[in-house]
GROMACS .gro file of C-alpha atoms in nm:
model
  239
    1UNK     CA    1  10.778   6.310   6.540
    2UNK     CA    2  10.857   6.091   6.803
    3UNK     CA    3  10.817   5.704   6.819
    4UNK     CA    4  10.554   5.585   7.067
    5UNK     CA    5  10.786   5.475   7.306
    6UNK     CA    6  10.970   5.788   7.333
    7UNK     CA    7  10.688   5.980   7.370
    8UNK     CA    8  10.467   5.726   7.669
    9UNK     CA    9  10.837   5.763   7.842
   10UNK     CA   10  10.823   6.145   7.883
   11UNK     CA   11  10.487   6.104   7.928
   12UNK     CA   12  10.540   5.914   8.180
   13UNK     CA   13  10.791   6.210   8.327
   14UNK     CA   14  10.755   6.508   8.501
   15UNK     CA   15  11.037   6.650   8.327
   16UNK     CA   16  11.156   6.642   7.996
   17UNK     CA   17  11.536   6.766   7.923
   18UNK     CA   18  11.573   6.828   7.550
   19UNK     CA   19  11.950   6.715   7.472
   20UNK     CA   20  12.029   7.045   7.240
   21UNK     CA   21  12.390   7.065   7.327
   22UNK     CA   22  12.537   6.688   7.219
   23UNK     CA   23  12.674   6.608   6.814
   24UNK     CA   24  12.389   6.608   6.603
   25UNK     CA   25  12.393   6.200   6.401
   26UNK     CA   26  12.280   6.189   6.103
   27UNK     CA   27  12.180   5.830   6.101
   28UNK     CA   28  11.946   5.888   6.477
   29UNK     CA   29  11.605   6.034   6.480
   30UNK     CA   30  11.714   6.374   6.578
   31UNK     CA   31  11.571   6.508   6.220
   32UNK     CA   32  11.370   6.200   6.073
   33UNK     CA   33  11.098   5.982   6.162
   34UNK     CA   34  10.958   5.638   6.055
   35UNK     CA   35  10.608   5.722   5.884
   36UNK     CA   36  10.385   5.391   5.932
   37UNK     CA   37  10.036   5.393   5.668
   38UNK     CA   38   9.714   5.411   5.872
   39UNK     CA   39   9.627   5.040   5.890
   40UNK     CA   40   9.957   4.977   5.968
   41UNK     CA   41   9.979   4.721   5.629
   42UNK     CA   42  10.189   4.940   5.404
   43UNK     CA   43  10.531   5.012   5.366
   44UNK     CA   44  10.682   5.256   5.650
   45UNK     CA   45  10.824   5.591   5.487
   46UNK     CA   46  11.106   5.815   5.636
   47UNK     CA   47  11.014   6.139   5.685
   48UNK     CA   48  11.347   6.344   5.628
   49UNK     CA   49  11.442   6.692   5.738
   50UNK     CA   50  11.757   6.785   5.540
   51UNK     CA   51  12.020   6.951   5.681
   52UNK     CA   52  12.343   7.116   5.634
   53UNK     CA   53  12.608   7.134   5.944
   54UNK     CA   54  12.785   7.444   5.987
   55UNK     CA   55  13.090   7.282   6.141
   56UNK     CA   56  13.049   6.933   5.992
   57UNK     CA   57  13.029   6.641   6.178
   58UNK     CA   58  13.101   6.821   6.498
   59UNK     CA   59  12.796   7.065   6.449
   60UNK     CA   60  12.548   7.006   6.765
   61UNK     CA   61  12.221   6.970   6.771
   62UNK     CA   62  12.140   7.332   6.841
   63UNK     CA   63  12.330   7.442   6.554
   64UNK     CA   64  12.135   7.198   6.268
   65UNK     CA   65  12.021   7.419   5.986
   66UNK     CA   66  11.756   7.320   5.765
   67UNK     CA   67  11.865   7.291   5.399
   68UNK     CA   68  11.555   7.480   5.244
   69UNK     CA   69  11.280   7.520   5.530
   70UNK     CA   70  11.009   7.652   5.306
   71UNK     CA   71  11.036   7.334   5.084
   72UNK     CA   72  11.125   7.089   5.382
   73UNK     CA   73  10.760   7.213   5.597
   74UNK     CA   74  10.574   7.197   5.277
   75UNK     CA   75  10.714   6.777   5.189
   76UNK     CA   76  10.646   6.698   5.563
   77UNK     CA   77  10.285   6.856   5.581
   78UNK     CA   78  10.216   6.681   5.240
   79UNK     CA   79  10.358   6.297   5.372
   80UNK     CA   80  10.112   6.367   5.709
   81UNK     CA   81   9.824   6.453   5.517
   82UNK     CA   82   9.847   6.192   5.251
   83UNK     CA   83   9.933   5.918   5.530
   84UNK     CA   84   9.669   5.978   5.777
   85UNK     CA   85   9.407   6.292   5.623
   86UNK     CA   86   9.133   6.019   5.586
   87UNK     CA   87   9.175   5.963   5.966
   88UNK     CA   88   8.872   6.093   6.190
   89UNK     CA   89   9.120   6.195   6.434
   90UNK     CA   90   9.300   6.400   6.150
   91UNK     CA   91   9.184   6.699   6.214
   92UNK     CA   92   9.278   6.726   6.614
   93UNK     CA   93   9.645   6.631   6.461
   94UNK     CA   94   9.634   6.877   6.222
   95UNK     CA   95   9.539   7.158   6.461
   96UNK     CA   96   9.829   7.018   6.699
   97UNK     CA   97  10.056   7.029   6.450
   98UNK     CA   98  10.032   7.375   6.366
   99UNK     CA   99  10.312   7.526   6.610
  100UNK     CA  100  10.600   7.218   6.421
  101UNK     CA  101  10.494   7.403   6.101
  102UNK     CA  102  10.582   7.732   6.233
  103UNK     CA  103  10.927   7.650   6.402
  104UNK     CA  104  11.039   7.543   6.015
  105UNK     CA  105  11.070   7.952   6.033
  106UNK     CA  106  11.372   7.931   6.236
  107UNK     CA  107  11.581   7.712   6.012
  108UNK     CA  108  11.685   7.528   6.233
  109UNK     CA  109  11.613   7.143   6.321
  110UNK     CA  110  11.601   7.138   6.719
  111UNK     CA  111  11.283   7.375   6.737
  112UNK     CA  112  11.129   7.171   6.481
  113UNK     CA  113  11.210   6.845   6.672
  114UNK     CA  114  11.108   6.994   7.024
  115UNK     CA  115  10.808   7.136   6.895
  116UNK     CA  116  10.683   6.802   6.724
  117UNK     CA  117  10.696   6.618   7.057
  118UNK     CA  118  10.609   6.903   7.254
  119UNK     CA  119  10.200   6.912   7.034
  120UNK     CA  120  10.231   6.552   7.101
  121UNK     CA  121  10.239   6.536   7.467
  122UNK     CA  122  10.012   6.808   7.475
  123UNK     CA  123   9.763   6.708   7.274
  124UNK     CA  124   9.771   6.391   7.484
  125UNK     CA  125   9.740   6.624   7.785
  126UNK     CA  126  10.074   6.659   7.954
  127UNK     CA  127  10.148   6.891   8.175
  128UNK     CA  128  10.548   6.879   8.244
  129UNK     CA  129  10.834   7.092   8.221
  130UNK     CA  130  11.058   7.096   7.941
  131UNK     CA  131  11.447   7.197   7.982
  132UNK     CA  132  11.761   7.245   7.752
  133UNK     CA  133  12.041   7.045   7.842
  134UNK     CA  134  12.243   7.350   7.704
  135UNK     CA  135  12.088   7.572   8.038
  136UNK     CA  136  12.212   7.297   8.308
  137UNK     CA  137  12.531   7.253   8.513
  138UNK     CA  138  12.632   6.920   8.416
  139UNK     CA  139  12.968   6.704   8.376
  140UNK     CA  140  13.116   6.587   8.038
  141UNK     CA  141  13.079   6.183   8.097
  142UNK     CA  142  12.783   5.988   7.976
  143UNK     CA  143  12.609   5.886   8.283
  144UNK     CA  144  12.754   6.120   8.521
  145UNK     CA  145  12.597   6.393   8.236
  146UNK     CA  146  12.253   6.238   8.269
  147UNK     CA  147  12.225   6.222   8.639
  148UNK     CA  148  12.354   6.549   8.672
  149UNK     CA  149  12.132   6.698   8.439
  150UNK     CA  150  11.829   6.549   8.644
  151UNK     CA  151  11.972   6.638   8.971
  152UNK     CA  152  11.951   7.044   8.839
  153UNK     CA  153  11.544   6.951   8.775
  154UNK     CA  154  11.502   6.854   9.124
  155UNK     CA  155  11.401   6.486   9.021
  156UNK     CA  156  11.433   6.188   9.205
  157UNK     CA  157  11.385   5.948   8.983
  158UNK     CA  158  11.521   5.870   8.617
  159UNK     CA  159  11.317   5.678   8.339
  160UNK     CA  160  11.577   5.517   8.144
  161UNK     CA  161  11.481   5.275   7.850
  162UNK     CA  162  11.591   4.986   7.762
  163UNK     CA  163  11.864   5.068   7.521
  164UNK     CA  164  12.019   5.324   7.770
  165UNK     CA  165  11.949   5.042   8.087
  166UNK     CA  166  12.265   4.836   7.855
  167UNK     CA  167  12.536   5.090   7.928
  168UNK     CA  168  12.428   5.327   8.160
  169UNK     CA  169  12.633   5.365   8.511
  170UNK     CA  170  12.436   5.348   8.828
  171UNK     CA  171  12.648   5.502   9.049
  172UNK     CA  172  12.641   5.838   8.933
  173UNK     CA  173  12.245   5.845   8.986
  174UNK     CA  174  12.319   5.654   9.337
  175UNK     CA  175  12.596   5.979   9.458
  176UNK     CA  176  12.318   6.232   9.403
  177UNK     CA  177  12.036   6.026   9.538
  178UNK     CA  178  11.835   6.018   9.193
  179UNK     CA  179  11.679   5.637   9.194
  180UNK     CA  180  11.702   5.474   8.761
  181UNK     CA  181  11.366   5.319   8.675
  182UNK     CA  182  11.370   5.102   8.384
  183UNK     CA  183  11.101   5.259   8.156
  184UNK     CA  184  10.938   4.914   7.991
  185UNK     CA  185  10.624   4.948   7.748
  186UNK     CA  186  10.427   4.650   7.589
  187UNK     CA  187  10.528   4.493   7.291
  188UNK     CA  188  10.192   4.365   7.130
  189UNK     CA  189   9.841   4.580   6.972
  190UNK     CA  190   9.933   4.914   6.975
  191UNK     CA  191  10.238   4.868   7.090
  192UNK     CA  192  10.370   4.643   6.845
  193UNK     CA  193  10.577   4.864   6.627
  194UNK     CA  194  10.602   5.120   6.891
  195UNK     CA  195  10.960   5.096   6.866
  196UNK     CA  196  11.019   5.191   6.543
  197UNK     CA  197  10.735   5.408   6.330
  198UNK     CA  198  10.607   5.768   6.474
  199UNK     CA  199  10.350   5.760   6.717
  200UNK     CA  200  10.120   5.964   6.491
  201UNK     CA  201   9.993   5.628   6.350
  202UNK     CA  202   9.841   5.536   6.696
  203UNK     CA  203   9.705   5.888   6.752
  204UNK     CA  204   9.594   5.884   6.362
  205UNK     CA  205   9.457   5.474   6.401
  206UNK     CA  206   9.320   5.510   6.777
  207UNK     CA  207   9.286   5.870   6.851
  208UNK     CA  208   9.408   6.126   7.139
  209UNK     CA  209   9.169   6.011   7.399
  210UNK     CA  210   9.236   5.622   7.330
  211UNK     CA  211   9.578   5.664   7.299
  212UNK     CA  212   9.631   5.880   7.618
  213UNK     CA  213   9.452   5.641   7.841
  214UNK     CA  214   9.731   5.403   7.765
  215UNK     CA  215   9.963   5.634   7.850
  216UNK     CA  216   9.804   5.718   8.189
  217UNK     CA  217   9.776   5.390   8.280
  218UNK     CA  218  10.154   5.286   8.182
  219UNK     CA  219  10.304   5.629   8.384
  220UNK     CA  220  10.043   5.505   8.673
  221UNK     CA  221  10.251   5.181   8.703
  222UNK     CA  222  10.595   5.368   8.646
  223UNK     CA  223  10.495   5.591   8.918
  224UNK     CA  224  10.468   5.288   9.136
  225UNK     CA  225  10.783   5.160   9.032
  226UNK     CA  226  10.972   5.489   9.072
  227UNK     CA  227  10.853   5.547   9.441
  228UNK     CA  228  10.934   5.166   9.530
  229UNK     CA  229  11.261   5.235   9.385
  230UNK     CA  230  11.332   5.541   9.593
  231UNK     CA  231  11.172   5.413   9.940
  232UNK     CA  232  11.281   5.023   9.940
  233UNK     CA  233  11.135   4.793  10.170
  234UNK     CA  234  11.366   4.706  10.427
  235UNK     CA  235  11.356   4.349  10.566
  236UNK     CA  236  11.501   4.244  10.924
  237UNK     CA  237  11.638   3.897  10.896
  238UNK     CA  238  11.518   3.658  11.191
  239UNK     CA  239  11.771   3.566  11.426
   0.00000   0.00000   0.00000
């Protein structure tokens, strides 16, 4: 359930490449999310998947089993419903929700995660392509990794936030041509805790429709950004 920064970023993208083949971390929010009450005045929950790794802290993403699926989907549907089931905008989530429920089936954590931002974006009316990491050519470093792996997509530009903008290395991206576009988002109204609590709480508080015409608006100015940052100006210096 991703935050709401996560999700406007690959909103914001025409291409979203699902990391399945890096070390799952226990302490990240590859299987947990911060659950924020309705009006936003209560005390944040975690919602937990457990999990058991098969080769212990080396185990990958991918390979994540959930510790008791049956019992796992029925705590997470019950923490949704009790957080936001007096929402008007409930049911929409509900029905979206409906496909994370089902990938519990597979035991396995990265179908859930996928599948939770996947209804997400979709509800909000994306209409991207989604790749595995695990299905790319790419090399073993850090930031050569990530510009190689949008290099396979075709892409020309990379949305990088701001916690990624603090170590990633340019020139990678520069060598294949593939511009990095800092991905920024508000930080005030709906945005305030966007950082850290699920973005169901804005689709819950504002609803779909609200909540996607932010998004539109923020990818519109990204968009901008991205193409200045792939065709600079050029400016001839007077003699």
């Amino acid at each position: 359930m991703p935050r709401l920064t996560t999700l406007a970023k690959l909103f914001a993208a025409d291409h979203w490449i699902v990391l399945d083949d890096v070390q799952f971390a226990r302490r990240d929010y590859q299987h947990r999310a911060r659950i924020a009450t309705l009006d936003g005045l209560g005390t944040n929950r975690w919602l937990t998947i457990p999990t058991h790794r098969p080769s212990g802290r080396a185990t990958l993403i991918r390979d994540t089993l959930i510790a008791n699926p049956a019992a796992a989907r029925r705590r997470a549907t019950s923490i949704l419903r009790q957080q936001y089931g007096t929402s008007p905008h409930w049911p929409a989530l509900d029905r979206a929700l409906q496909p994370v429920w089902n990938a519990f089936d597979t035991g396995r954590v990265a179908p859930v995660a996928a599948a939770s931002t996947r209804a997400l974006l979709e509800l909000l009316g994306w209409r991207g392509q989604i790749f595995a990491s695990s299905a790319l050519p790419a090399r073993t470093g850090r930031s050569e990794r990530l510009a190689d792996l949008a290099d396979a997509t075709g892409a020309r530009a990379y949305l990088c936030g701001t916690g990624g903008m603090t170590y990633l290395d340019h020139a990678p991206f520069t060598e294949l041509g593939v511009a990095v576009v800092p991905f920024l988002s508000p930080t005030t109204g709906l945005w305030a805790s966007g950082r850290q609590v699920s973005a169901l709480r804005a689709l819950a508080f504002r609803g779909p429709d609200a909540v996607g015409a932010r998004f539109r608006a923020l990818a519109f100015a990204h968009d901008a950004l991205g193409c200045a940052a792939r065709h600079p100006l050029r400016v001839r210096k007077r003699m």
